[in-house]
Short mmCIF file of C-alpha atoms in Angstrom, two decimals:
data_model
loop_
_atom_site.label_atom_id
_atom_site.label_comp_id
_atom_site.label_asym_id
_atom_site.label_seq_id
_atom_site.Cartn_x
_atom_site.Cartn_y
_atom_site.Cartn_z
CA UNK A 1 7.15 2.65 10.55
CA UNK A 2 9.04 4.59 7.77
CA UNK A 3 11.27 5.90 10.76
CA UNK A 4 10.55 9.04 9.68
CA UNK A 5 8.86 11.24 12.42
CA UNK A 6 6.71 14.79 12.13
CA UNK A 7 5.29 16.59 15.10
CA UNK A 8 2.85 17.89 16.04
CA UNK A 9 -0.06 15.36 14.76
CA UNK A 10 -2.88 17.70 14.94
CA UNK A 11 -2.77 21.50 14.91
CA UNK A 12 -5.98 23.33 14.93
CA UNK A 13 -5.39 27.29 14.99
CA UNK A 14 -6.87 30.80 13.46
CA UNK A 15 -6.62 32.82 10.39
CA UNK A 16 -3.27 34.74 10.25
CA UNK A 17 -1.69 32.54 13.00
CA UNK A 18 2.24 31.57 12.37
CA UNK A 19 2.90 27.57 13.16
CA UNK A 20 5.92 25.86 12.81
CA UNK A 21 5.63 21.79 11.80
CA UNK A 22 8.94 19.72 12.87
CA UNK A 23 10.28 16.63 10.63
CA UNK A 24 13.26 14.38 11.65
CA UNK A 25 14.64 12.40 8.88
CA UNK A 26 15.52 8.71 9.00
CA UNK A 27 19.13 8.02 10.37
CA UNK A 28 21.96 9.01 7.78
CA UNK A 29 19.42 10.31 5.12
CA UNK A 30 20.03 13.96 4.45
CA UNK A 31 17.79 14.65 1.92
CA UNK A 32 14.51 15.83 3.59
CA UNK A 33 10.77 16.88 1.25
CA UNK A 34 7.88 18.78 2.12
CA UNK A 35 4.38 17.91 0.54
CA UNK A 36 1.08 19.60 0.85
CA UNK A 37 -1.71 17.16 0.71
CA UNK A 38 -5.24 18.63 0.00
CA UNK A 39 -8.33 17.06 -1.52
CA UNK A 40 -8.55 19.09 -4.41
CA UNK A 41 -4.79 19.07 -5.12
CA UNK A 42 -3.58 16.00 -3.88
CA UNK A 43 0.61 15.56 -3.20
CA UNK A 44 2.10 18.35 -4.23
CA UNK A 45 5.53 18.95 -3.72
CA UNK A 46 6.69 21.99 -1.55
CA UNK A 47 10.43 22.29 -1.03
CA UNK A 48 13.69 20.05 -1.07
CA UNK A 49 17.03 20.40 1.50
CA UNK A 50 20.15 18.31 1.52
CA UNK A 51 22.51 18.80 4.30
CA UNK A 52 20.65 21.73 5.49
CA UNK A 53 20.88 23.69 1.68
CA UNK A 54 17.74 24.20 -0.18
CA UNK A 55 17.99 22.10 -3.73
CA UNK A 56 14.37 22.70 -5.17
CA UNK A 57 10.92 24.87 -4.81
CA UNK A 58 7.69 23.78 -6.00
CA UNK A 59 4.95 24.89 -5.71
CA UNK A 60 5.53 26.51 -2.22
CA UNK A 61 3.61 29.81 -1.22
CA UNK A 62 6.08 32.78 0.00
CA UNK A 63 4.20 32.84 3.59
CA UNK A 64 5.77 29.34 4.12
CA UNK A 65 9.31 29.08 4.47
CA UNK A 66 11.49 25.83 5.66
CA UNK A 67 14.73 25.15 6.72
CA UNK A 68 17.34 22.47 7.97
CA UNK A 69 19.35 22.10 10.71
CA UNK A 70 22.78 20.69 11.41
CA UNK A 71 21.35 17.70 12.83
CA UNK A 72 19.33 17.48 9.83
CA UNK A 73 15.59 17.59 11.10
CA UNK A 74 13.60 20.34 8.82
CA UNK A 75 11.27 22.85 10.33
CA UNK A 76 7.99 24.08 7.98
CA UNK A 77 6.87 27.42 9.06
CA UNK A 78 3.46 28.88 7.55
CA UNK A 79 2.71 31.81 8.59
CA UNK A 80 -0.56 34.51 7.69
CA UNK A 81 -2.48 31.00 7.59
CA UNK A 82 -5.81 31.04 5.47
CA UNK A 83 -8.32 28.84 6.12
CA UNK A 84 -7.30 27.65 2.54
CA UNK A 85 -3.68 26.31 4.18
CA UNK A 86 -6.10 23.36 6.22
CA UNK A 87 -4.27 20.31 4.58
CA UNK A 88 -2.13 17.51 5.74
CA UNK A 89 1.82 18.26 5.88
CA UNK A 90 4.20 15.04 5.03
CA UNK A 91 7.84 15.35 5.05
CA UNK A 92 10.14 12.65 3.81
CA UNK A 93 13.52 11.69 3.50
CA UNK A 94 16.08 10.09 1.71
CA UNK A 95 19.32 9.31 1.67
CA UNK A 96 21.12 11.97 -0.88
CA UNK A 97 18.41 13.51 -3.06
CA UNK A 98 19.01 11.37 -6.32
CA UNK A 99 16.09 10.42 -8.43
CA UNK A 100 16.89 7.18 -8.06
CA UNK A 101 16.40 7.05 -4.65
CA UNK A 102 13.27 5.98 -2.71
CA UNK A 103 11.35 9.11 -0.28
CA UNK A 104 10.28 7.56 2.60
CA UNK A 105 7.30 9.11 4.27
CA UNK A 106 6.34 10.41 8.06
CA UNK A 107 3.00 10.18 9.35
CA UNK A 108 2.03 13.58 9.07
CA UNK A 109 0.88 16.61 10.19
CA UNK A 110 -2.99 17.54 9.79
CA UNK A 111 -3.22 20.96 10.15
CA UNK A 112 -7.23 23.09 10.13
CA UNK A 113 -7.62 26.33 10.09
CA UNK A 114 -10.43 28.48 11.69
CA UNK B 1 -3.53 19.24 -18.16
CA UNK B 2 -1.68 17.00 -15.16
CA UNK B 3 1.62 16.35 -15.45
CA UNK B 4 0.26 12.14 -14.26
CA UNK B 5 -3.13 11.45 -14.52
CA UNK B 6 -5.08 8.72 -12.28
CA UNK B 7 -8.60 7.30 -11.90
CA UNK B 8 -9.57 8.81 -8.55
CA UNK B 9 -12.51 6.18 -8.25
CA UNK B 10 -13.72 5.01 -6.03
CA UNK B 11 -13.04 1.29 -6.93
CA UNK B 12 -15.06 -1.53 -5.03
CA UNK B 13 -14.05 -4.92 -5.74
CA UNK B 14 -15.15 -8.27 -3.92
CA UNK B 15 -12.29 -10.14 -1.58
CA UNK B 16 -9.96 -12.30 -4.46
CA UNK B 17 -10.28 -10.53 -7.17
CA UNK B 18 -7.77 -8.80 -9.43
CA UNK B 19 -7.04 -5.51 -9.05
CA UNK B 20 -5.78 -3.02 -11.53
CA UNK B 21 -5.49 0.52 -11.10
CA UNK B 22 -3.61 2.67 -13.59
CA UNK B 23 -1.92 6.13 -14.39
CA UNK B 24 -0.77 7.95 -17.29
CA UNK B 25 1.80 10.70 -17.78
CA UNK B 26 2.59 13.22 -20.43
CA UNK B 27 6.44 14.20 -19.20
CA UNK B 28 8.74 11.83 -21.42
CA UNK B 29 11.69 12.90 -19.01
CA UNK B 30 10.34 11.06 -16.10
CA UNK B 31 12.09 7.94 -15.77
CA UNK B 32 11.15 6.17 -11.80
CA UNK B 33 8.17 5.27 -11.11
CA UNK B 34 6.65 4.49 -8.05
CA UNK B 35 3.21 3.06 -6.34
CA UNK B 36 2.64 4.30 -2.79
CA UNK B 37 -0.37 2.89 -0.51
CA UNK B 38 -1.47 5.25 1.54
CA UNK B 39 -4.13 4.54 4.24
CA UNK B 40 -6.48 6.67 6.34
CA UNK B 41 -5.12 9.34 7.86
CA UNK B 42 -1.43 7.92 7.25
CA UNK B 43 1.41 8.46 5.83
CA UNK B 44 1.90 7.23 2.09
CA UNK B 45 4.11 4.21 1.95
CA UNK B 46 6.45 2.77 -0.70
CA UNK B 47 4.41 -0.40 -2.59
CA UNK B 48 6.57 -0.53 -5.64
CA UNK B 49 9.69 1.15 -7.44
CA UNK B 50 10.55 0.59 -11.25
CA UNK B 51 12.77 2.03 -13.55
CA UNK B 52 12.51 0.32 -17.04
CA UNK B 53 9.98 -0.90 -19.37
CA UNK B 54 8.30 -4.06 -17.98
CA UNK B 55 6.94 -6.05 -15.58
CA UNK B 56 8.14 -6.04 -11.88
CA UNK B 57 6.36 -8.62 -9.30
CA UNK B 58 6.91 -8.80 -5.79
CA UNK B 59 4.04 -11.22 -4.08
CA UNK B 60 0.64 -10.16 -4.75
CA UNK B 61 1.92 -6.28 -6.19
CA UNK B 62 2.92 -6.69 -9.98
CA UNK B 63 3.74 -2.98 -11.43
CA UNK B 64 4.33 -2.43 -15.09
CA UNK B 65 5.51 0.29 -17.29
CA UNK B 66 5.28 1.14 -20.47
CA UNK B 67 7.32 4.03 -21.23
CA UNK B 68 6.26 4.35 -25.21
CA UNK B 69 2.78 4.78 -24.02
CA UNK B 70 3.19 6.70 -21.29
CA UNK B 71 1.05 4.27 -19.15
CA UNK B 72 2.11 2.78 -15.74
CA UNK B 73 0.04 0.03 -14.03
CA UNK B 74 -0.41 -1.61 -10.71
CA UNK B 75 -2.23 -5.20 -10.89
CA UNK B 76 -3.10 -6.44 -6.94
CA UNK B 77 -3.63 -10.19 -7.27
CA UNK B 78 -6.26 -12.30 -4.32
CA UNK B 79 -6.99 -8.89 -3.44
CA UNK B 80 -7.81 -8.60 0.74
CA UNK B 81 -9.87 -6.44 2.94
CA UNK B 82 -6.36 -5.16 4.12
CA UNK B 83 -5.80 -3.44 0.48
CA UNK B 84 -8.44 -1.11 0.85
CA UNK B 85 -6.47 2.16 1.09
CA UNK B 86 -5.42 4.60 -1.47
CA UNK B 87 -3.27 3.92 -3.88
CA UNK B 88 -0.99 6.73 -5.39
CA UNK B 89 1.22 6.43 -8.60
CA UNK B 90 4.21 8.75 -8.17
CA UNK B 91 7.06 9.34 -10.62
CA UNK B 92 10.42 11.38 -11.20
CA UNK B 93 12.90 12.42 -13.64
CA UNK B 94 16.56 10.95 -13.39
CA UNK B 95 18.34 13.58 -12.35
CA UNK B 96 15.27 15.33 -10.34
CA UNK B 97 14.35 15.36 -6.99
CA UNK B 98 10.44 16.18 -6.50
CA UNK B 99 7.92 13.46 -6.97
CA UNK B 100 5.12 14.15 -9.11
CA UNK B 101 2.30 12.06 -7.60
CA UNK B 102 -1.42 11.48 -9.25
CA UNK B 103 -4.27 11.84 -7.21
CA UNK B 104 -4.85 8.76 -6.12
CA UNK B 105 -6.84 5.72 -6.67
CA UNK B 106 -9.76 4.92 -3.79
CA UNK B 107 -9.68 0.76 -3.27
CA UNK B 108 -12.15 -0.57 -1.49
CA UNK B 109 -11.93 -4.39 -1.33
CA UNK B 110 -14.97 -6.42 0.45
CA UNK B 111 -16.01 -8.91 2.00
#
């Protein structure tokens, strides 16, 4: 257990539905990630917050948008979903944001889209 | 072309053998590296972490870089049924804060 926790597990819904995925961060990181895991494009990184500011983009699509609270869990909200979006959702954390530092993992979110 | 690029396999091996599953990379400004096992359905989850040129063992996980080629490796010694997973390499610039992660190597280690 990477004490990092995502809910919900599963989330089936329909094209142009809005969801919202929930990540709480390991105790005293602050640094929280968002990957997108597909088959044909494996991990690819989404967004980065520390202390509830966003610090980098990648390759995230402007119908998703994140953000982080002041008790630093991070909310992932997709919105217009395509049936492309059907992926799994990992957030991780760490403890500042350095490159040094090692991203610890949640279990997930497996989103499908009808 | 891929920032890293790994053998997606699949790779089926027989219980006790060695493993070794490899990535390259074409960013020189990378500078961690990382192995992540990731089974079915889980979370990925942190294997091995290097920095330098080398050779880094921890029990049966050695991981080795070499930064001139480009080329990181992870050899899996007495390889067990309990390996089978997917293994991911996963790297990242010093002062950066995404990981750049291949696509993953498919282990399958039998009986």
């Amino acid at each position: 257990d990477s004490g990092v926790t995502q809910t919900p597990k599963h989330l089936i819904t329909a094209t142009g539905q809005r969801v919202t995925l929930r990540c709480s961060p390991r105790s005293g990181d602050l640094s929280v990630y968002w990957y997108q895991q597909s088959l044909d494009q494996g991990l690819q990184f989404l967004i980065h917050y520390y202390n509830g500011e966003e610090r980098a983009k990648g390759n995230i699509l402007e119908r998703f948008s994140a953000q982080q609270f002041p008790d630093l869990h991070s909310e992932l909200n997709l919105s217009s979903l395509e049936l492309g979006d059907s992926a799994l959702y990992f957030c991780a954390s760490s403890v500042t944001g350095g490159g040094q530092e090692t991203q610890y993992f949640g279990p997930g979110t497996r989103l499908l889209v009808l | 072309q891929k920032e890293v690029e790994q053998d997606p396999g699949p790779l089926s091996v027989p219980e006790g053998a060695i493993v070794s599953l490899n990535c390259t990379y074409s960013n020189s400004a990378f500078q961690y590296f990382m192995w992540y096992r990731q089974y079915s359905r889980k979370g990925p989850e942190l294997l091995m972490y290097t920095y330098s040129s080398g050779n880094k063992e921890d029990g049966r996980f050695t991981a080795q870089v070499d930064k001139s080629s480009k080329y990181i490796s992870l050899f899996i010694r007495d390889s067990q049924p309990s390996d089978s997973a997917t293994y991911l390499c996963a790297m990242i610039t010093g002062g950066g804060n995404k990981l750049t992660f291949g696509t993953g190597t498919q282990l399958k280690v039998e009986l």
